[in-house]
PDB file of C-alpha atoms in Angstrom:
ATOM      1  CA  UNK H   1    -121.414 106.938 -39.410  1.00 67.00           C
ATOM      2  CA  UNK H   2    -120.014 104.335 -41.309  1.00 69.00           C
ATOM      3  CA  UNK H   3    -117.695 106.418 -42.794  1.00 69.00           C
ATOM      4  CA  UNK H   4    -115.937 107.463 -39.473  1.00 71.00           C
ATOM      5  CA  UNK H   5    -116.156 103.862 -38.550  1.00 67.00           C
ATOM      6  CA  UNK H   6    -113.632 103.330 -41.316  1.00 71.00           C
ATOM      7  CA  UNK H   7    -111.885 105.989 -41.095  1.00 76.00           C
ATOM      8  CA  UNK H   8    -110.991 105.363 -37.650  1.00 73.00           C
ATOM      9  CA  UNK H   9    -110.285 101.699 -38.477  1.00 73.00           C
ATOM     10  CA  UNK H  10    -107.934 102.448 -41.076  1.00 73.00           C
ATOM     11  CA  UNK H  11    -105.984 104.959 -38.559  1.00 80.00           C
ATOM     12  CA  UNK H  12    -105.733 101.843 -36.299  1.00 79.00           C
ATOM     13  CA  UNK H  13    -104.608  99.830 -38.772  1.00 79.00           C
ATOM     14  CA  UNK H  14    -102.181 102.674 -39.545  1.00 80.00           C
ATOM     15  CA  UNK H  15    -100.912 102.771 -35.545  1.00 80.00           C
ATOM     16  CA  UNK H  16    -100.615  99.271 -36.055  1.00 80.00           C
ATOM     17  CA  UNK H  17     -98.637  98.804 -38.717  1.00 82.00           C
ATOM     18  CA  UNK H  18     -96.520 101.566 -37.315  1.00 83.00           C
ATOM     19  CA  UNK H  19     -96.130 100.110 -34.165  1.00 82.00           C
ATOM     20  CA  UNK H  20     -94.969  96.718 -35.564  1.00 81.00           C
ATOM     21  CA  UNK H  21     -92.414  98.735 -37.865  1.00 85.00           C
ATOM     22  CA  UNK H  22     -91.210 100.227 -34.231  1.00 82.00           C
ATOM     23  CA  UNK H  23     -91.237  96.585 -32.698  1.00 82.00           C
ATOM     24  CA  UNK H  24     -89.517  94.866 -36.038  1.00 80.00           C
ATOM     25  CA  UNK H  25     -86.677  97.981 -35.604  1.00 82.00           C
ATOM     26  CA  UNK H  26     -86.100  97.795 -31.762  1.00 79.00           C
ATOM     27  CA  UNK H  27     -85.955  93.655 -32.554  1.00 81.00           C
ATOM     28  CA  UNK H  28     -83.139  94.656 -34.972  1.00 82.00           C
ATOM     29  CA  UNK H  29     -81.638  96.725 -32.967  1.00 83.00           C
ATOM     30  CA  UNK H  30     -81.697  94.199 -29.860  1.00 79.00           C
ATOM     31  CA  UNK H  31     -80.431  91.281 -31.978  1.00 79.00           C
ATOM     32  CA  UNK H  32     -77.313  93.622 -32.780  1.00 80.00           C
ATOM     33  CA  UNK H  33     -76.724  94.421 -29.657  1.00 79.00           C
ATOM     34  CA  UNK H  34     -77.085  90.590 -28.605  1.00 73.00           C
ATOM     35  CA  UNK H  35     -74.224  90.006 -31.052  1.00 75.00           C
ATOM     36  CA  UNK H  36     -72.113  92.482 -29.790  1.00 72.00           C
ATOM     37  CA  UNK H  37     -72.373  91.719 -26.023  1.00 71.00           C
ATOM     38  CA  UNK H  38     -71.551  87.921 -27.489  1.00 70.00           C
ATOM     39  CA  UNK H  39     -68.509  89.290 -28.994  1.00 72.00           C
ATOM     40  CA  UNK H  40     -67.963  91.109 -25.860  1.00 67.00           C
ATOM     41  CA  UNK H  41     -68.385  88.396 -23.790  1.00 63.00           C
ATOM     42  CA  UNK H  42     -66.168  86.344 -25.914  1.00 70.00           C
ATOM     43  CA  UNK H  43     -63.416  88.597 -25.807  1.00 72.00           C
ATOM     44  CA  UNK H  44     -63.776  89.116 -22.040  1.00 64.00           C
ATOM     45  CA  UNK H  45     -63.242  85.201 -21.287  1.00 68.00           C
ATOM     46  CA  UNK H  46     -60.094  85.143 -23.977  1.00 75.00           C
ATOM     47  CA  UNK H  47     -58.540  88.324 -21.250  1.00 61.00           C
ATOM     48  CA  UNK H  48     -59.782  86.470 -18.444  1.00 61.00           C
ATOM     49  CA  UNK H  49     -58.200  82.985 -19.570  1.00 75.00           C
ATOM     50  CA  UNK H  50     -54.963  85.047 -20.566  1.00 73.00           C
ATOM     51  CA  UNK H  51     -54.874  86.547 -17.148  1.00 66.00           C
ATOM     52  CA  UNK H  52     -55.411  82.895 -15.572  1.00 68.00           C
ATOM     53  CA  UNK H  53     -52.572  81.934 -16.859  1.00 71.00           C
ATOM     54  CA  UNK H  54     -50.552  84.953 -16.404  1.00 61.00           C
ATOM     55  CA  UNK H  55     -51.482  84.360 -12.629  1.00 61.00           C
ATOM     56  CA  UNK H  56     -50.645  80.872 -13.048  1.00 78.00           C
ATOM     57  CA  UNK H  57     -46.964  81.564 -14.576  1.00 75.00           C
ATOM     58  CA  UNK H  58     -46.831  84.207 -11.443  1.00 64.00           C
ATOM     59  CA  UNK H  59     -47.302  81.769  -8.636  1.00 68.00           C
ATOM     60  CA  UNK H  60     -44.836  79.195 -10.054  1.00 76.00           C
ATOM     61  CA  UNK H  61     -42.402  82.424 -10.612  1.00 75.00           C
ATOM     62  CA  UNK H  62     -42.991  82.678  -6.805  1.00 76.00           C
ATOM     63  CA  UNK H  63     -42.602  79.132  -5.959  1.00 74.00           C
ATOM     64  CA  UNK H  64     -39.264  78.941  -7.550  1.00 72.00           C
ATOM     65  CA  UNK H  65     -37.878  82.335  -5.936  1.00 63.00           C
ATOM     66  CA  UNK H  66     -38.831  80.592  -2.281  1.00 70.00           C
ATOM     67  CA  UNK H  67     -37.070  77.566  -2.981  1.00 77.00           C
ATOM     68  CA  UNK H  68     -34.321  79.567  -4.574  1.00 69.00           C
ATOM     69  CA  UNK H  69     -34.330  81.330  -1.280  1.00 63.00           C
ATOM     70  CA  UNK H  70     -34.679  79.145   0.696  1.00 71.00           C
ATOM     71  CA  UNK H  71     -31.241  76.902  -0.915  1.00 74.00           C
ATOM     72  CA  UNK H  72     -29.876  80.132  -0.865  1.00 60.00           C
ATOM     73  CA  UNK H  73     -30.387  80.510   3.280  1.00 65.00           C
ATOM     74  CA  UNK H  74     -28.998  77.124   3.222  1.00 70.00           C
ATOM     75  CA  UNK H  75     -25.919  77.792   1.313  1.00 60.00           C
ATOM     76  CA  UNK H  76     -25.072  80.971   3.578  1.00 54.00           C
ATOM     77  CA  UNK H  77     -25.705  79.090   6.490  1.00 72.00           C
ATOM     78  CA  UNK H  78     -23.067  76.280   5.327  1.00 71.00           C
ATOM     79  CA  UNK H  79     -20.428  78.920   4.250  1.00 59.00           C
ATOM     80  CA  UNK H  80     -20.553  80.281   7.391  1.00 61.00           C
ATOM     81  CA  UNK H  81     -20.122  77.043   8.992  1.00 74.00           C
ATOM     82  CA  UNK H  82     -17.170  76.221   6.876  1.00 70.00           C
ATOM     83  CA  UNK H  83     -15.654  79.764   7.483  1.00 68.00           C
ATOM     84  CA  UNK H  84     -16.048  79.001  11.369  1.00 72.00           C
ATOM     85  CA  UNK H  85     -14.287  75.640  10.557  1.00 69.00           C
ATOM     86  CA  UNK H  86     -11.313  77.794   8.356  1.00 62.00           C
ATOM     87  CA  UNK H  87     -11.078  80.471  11.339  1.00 66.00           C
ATOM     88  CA  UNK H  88     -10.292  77.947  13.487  1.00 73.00           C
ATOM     89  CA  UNK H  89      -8.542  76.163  11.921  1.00 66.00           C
ATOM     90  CA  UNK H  90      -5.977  79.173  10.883  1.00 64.00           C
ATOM     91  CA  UNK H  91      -6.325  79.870  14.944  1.00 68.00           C
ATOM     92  CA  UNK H  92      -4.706  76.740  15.361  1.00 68.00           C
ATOM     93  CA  UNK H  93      -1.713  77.272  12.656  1.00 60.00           C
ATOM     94  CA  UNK H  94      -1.041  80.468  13.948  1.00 63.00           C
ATOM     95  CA  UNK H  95      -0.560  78.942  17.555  1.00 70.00           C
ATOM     96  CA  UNK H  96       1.253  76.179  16.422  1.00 58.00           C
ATOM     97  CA  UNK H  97       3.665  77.926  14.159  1.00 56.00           C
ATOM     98  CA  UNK H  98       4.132  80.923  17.127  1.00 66.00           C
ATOM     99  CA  UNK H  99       5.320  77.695  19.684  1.00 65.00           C
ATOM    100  CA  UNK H 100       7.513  76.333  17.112  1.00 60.00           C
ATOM    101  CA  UNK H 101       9.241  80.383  16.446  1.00 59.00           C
ATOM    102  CA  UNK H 102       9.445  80.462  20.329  1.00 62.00           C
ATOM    103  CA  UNK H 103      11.211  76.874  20.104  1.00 58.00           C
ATOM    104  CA  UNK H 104      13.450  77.637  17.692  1.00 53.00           C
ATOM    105  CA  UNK H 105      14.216  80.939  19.240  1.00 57.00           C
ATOM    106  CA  UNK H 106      15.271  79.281  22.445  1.00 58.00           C
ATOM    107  CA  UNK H 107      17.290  76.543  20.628  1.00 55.00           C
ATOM    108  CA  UNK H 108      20.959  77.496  21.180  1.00 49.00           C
ATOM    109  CA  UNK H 109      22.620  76.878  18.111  1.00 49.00           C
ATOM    110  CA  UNK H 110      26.251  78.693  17.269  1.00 50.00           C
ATOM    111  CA  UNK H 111      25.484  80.990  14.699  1.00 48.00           C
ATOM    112  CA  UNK H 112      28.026  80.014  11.871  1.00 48.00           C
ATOM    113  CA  UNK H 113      26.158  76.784  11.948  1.00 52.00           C
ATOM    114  CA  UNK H 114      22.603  77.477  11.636  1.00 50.00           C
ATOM    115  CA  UNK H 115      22.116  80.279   8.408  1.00 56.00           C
ATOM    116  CA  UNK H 116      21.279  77.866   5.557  1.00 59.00           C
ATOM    117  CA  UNK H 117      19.033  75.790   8.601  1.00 57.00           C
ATOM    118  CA  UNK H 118      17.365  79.120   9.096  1.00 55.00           C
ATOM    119  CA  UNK H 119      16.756  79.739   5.417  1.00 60.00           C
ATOM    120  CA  UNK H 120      15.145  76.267   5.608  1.00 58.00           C
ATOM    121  CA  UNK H 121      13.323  77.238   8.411  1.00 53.00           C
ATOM    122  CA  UNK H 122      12.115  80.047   6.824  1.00 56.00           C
ATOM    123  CA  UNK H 123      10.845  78.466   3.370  1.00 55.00           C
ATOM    124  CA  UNK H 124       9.405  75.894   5.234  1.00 54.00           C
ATOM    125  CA  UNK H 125       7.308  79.053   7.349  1.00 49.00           C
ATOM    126  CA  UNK H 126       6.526  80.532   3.736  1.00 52.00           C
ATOM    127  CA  UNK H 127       4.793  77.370   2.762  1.00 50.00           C
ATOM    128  CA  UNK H 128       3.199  76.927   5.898  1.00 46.00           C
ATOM    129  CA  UNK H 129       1.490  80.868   5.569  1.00 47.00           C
ATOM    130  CA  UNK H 130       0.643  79.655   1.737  1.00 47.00           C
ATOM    131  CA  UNK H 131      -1.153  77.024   2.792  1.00 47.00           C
ATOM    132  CA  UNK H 132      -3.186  78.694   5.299  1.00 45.00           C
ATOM    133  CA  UNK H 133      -4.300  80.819   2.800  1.00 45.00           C
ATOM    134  CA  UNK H 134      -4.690  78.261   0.339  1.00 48.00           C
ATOM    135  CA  UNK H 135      -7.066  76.618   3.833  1.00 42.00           C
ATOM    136  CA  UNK H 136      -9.022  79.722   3.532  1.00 46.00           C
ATOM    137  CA  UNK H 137      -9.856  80.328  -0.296  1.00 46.00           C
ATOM    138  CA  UNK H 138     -10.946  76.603  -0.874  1.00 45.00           C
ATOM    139  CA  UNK H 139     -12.245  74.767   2.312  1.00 44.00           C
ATOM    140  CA  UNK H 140     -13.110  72.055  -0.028  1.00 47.00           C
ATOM    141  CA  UNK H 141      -9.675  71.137  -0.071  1.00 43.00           C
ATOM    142  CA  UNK H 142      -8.977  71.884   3.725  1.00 43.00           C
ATOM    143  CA  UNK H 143      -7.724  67.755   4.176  1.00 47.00           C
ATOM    144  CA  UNK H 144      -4.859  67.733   1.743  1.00 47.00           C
ATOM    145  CA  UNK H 145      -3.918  71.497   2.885  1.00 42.00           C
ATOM    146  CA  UNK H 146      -3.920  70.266   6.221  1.00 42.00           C
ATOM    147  CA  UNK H 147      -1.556  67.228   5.501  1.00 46.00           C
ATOM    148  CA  UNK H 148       1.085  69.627   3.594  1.00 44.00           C
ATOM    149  CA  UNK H 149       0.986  71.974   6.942  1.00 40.00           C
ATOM    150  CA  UNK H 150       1.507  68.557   9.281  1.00 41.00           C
ATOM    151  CA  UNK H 151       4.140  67.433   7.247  1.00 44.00           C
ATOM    152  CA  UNK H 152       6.104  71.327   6.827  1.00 44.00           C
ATOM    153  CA  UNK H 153       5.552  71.534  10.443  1.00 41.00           C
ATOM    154  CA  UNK H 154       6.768  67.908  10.583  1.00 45.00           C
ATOM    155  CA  UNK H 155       9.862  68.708   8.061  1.00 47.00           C
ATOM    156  CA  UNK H 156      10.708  72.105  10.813  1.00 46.00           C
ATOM    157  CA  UNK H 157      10.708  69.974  14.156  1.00 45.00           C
ATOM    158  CA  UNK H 158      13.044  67.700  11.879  1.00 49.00           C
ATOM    159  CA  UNK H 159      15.662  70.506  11.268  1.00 52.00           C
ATOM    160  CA  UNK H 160      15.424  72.112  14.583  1.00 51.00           C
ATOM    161  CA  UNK H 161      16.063  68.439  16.298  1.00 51.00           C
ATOM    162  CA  UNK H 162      19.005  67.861  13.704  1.00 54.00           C
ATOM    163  CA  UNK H 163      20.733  70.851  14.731  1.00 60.00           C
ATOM    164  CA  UNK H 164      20.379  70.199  18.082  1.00 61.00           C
ATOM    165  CA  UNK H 165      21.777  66.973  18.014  1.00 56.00           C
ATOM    166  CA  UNK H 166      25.190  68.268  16.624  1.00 61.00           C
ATOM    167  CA  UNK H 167      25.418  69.817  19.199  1.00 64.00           C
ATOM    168  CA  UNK H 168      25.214  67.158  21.583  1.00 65.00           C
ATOM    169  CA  UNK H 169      26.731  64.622  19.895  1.00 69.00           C
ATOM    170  CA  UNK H 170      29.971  65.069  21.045  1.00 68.00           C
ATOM    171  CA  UNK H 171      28.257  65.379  24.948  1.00 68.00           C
ATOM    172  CA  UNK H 172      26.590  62.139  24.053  1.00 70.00           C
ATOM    173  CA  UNK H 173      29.234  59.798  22.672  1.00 76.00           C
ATOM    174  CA  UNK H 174      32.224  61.181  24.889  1.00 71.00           C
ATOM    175  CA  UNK H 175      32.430  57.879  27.099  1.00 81.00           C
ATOM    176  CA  UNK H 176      33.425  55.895  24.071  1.00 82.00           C
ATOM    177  CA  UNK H 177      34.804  58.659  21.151  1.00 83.00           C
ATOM    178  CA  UNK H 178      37.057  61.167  21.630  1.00 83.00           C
ATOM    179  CA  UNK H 179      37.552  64.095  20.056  1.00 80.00           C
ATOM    180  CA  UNK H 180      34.411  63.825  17.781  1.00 82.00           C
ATOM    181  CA  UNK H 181      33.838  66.167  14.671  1.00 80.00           C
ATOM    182  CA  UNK H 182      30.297  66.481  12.499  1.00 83.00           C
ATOM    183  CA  UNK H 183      31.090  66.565   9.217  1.00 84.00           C
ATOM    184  CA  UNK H 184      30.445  68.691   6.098  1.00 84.00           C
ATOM    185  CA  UNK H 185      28.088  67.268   3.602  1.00 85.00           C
ATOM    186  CA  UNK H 186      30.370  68.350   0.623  1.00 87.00           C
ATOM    187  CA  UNK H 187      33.393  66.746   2.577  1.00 85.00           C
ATOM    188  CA  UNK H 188      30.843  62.980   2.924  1.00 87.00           C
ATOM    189  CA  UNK H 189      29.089  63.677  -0.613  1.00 90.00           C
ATOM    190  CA  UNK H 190      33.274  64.094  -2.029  1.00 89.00           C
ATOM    191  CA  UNK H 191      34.029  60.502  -0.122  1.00 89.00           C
ATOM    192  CA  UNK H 192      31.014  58.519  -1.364  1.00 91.00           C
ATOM    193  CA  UNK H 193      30.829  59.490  -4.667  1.00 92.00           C
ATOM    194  CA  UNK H 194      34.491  58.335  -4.806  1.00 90.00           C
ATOM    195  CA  UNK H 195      33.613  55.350  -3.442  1.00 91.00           C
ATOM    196  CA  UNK H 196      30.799  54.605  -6.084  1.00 93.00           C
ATOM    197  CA  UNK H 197      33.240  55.963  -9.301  1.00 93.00           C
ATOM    198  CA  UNK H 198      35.337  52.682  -8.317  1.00 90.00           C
ATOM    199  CA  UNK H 199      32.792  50.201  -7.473  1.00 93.00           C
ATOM    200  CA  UNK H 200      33.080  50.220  -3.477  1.00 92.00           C
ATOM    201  CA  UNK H 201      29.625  51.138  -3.085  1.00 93.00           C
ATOM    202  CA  UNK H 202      26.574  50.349  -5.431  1.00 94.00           C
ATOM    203  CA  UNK H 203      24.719  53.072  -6.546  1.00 94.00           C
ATOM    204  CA  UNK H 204      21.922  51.681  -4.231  1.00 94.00           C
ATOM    205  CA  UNK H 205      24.144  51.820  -1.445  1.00 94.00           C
ATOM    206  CA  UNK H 206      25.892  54.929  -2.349  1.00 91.00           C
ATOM    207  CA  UNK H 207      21.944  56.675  -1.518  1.00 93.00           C
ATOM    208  CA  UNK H 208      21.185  54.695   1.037  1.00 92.00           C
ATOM    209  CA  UNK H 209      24.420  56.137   3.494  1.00 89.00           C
ATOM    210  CA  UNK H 210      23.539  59.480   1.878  1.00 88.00           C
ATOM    211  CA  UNK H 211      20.572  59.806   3.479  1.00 86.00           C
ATOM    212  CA  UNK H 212      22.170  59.917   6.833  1.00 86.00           C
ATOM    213  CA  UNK H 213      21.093  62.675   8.780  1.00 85.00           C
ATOM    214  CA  UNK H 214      24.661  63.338  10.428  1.00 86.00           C
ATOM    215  CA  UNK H 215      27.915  62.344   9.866  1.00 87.00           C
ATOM    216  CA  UNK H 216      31.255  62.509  12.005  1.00 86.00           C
ATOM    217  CA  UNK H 217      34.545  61.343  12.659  1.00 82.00           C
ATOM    218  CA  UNK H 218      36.020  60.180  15.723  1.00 84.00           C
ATOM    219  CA  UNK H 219      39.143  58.513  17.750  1.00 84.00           C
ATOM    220  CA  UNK H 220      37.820  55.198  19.515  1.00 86.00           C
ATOM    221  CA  UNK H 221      38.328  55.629  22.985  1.00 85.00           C
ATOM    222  CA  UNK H 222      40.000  52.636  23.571  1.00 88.00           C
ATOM    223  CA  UNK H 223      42.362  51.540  20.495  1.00 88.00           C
ATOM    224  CA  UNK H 224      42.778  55.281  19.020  1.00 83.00           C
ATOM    225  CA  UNK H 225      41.335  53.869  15.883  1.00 83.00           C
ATOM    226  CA  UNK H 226      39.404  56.037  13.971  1.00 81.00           C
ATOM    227  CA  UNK H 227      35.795  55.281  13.533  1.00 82.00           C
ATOM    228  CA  UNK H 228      32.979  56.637  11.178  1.00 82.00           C
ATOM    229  CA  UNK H 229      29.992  57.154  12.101  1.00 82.00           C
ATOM    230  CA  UNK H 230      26.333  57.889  10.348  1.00 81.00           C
ATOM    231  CA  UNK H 231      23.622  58.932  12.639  1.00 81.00           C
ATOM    232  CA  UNK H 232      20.151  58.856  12.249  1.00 76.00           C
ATOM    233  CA  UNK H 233      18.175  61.839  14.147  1.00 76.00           C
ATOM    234  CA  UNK H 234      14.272  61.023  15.045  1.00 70.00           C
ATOM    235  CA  UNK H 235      12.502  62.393  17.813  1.00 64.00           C
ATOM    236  CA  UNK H 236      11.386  58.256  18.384  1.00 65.00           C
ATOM    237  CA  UNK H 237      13.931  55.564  17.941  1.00 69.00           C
ATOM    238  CA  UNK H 238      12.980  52.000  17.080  1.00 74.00           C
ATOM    239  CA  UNK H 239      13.968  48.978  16.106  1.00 77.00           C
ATOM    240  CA  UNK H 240      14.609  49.880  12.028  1.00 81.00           C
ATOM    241  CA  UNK H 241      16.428  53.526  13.315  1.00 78.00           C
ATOM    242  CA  UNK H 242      19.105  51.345  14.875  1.00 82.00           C
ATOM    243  CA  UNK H 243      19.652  48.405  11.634  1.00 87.00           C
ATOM    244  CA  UNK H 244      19.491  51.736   9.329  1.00 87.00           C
ATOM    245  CA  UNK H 245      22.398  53.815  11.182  1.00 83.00           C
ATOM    246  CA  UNK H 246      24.407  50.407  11.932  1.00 87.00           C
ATOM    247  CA  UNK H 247      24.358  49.525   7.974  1.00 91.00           C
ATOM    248  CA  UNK H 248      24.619  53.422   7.330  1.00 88.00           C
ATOM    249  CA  UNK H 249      27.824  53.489   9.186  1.00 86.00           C
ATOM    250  CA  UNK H 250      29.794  50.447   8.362  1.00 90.00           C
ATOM    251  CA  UNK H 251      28.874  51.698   4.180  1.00 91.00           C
ATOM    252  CA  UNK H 252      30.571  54.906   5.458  1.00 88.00           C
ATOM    253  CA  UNK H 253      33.390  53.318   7.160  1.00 87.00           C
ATOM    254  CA  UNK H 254      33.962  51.322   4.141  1.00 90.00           C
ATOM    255  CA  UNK H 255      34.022  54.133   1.489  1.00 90.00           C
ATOM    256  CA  UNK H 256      36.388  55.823   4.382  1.00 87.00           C
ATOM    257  CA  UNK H 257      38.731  53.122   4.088  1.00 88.00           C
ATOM    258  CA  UNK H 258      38.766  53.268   0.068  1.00 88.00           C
ATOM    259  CA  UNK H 259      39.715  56.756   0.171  1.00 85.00           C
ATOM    260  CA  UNK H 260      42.137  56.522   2.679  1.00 84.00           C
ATOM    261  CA  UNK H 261      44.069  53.618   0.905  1.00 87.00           C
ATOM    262  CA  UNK H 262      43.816  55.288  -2.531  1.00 86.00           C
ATOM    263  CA  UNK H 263      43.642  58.831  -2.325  1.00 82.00           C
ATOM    264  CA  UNK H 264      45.862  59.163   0.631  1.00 82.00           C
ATOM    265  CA  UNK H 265      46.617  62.735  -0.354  1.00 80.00           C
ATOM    266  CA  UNK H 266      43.685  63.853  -0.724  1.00 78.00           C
ATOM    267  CA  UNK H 267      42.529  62.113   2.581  1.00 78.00           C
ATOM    268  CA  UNK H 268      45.188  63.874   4.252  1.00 79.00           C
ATOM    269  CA  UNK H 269      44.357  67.311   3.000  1.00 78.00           C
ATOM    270  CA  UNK H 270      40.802  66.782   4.208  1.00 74.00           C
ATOM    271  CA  UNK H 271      41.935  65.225   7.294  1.00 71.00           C
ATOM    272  CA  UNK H 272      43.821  68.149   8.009  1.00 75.00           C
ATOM    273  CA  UNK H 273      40.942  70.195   7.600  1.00 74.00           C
ATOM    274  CA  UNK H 274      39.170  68.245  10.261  1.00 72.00           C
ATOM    275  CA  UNK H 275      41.584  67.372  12.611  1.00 67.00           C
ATOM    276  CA  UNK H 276      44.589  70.514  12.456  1.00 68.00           C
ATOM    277  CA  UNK H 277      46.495  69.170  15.844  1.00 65.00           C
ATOM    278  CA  UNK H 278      45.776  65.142  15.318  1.00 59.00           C
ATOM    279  CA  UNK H 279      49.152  63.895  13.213  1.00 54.00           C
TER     280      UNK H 279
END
């Protein structure tokens, strides 16, 4: 009996010892895989704090592209403005230059007198369509463009008023001169500059008359004398128009009166010119 009793305790023993070998290998076994979810985990929160900040970077990507968008919506809506502001404002050449074709069209002006005034006319229209497309490339600049177009619509009225009063000069002064003839630049410019080459006339003086806008001759009504005249053309007359054509005039008269008394010759070739039937 004892014998089996021993026997059987040494088989326990033997299950026991086998059973803690089992225990010590699946404690092994659990430790490694303890490490290895560690590692796991660790690896898991270095993707997930990559991917925080991925998301991060994202939503600031976003942020930017609606307030990129949105100055964007703002920028369209201001061009269109400013195109509105350019269409209309072209609208408003257009009509303006049209009236002033139809004006000029129903100026009557003999045609031997108004080419080169034309040709004027017409360079000063050129400039006029340049700047209106100049008005709609930069509207930035729309002011300045603006104040070339007033003043070349400004510089137009200016010829077309000139013209006309040739014309009526004659009609207008024929109470007091007879016979009254507007005068060829070339002819005044010969007459001045005459008049300056011997010391009549300053230089200052010698532009000042130049800048007349018309110049004629005339018989005085009254004595038969004959009288000189510079006019000044302005679609408003004050005060200054008035000093400016009376000291205009008598500078003309005066470099008249040189020529006649020392190029007599050549004033009566010119004065031929002007005047075939006056002796």
């Amino acid at each position: 009996m004892q014998a089996i009793h021993d026997q059987e305790e040494a088989t326990m023993e033997e299950k026991l010892e086998e059973t803690l070998r089992k225990l010590a290998a699946g404690q092994e076994r659990l430790e490694n895989r303890t490490e290895d979810l560690g590692a796991s985990v660790g690896e898991l929160t270095r993707v997930v704090r990559e991917l925080t900040g991925v998301v991060r970077e994202l939503a600031e990507r976003q942020a930017n592209t609606d307030r990129m968008l949105g100055e964007l919506t703002g920028a369209v809506r201001e061009l269109a403005e400013r195109q509105a502001d350019t269409d209309r404002m072209i609208g408003e050449l257009t009509r303006v230059v049209r009236e002033l074709s139809e004006h000029v069209a129903r100026t009557d002006m003999r045609p031997e007198r108004i080419d080169g005034r034309l040709e004027k006319i017409d360079k000063r229209l050129e400039d006029v369509h340049l700047v209106a497309t100049l008005i709609s490339i930069d509207q930035r600049a729309s002011n300045s463009k603006l104040d070339l177009v007033a003043k070349a619509i400004e510089e137009i009225d200016d010829v077309v008023l000139e013209s006309k009063a040739k014309d009526q000069l004659p009609f207008s002064l024929k109470e007091d001169i007879l016979d009254l003839k507007v005068l060829d630049k070339d002819f005044v410019c010969h007459i001045i500059s005459a008049a300056e080459d011997k010391g009549v006339l300053t230089k200052a003086e010698s532009n000042d008359v130049g800048k007349a806008d018309i110049f004629a001759f005339g018989f005085d009504k009254k004595t038969g004398d004959l009288v000189c005249l510079a006019v000044e053309v302005s679609a408003t007359i004050g005060k200054n128009d008035i000093t400016m054509a009376d000291r205009r005039s008598k500078l003309f008269a005066k470099a008249v009166r040189h020529f006649v008394e020392n190029e007599p010759d050549k004033w009566e070739k010119m004065r031929k010119m002007v005047y075939p039937n006056h002796h």
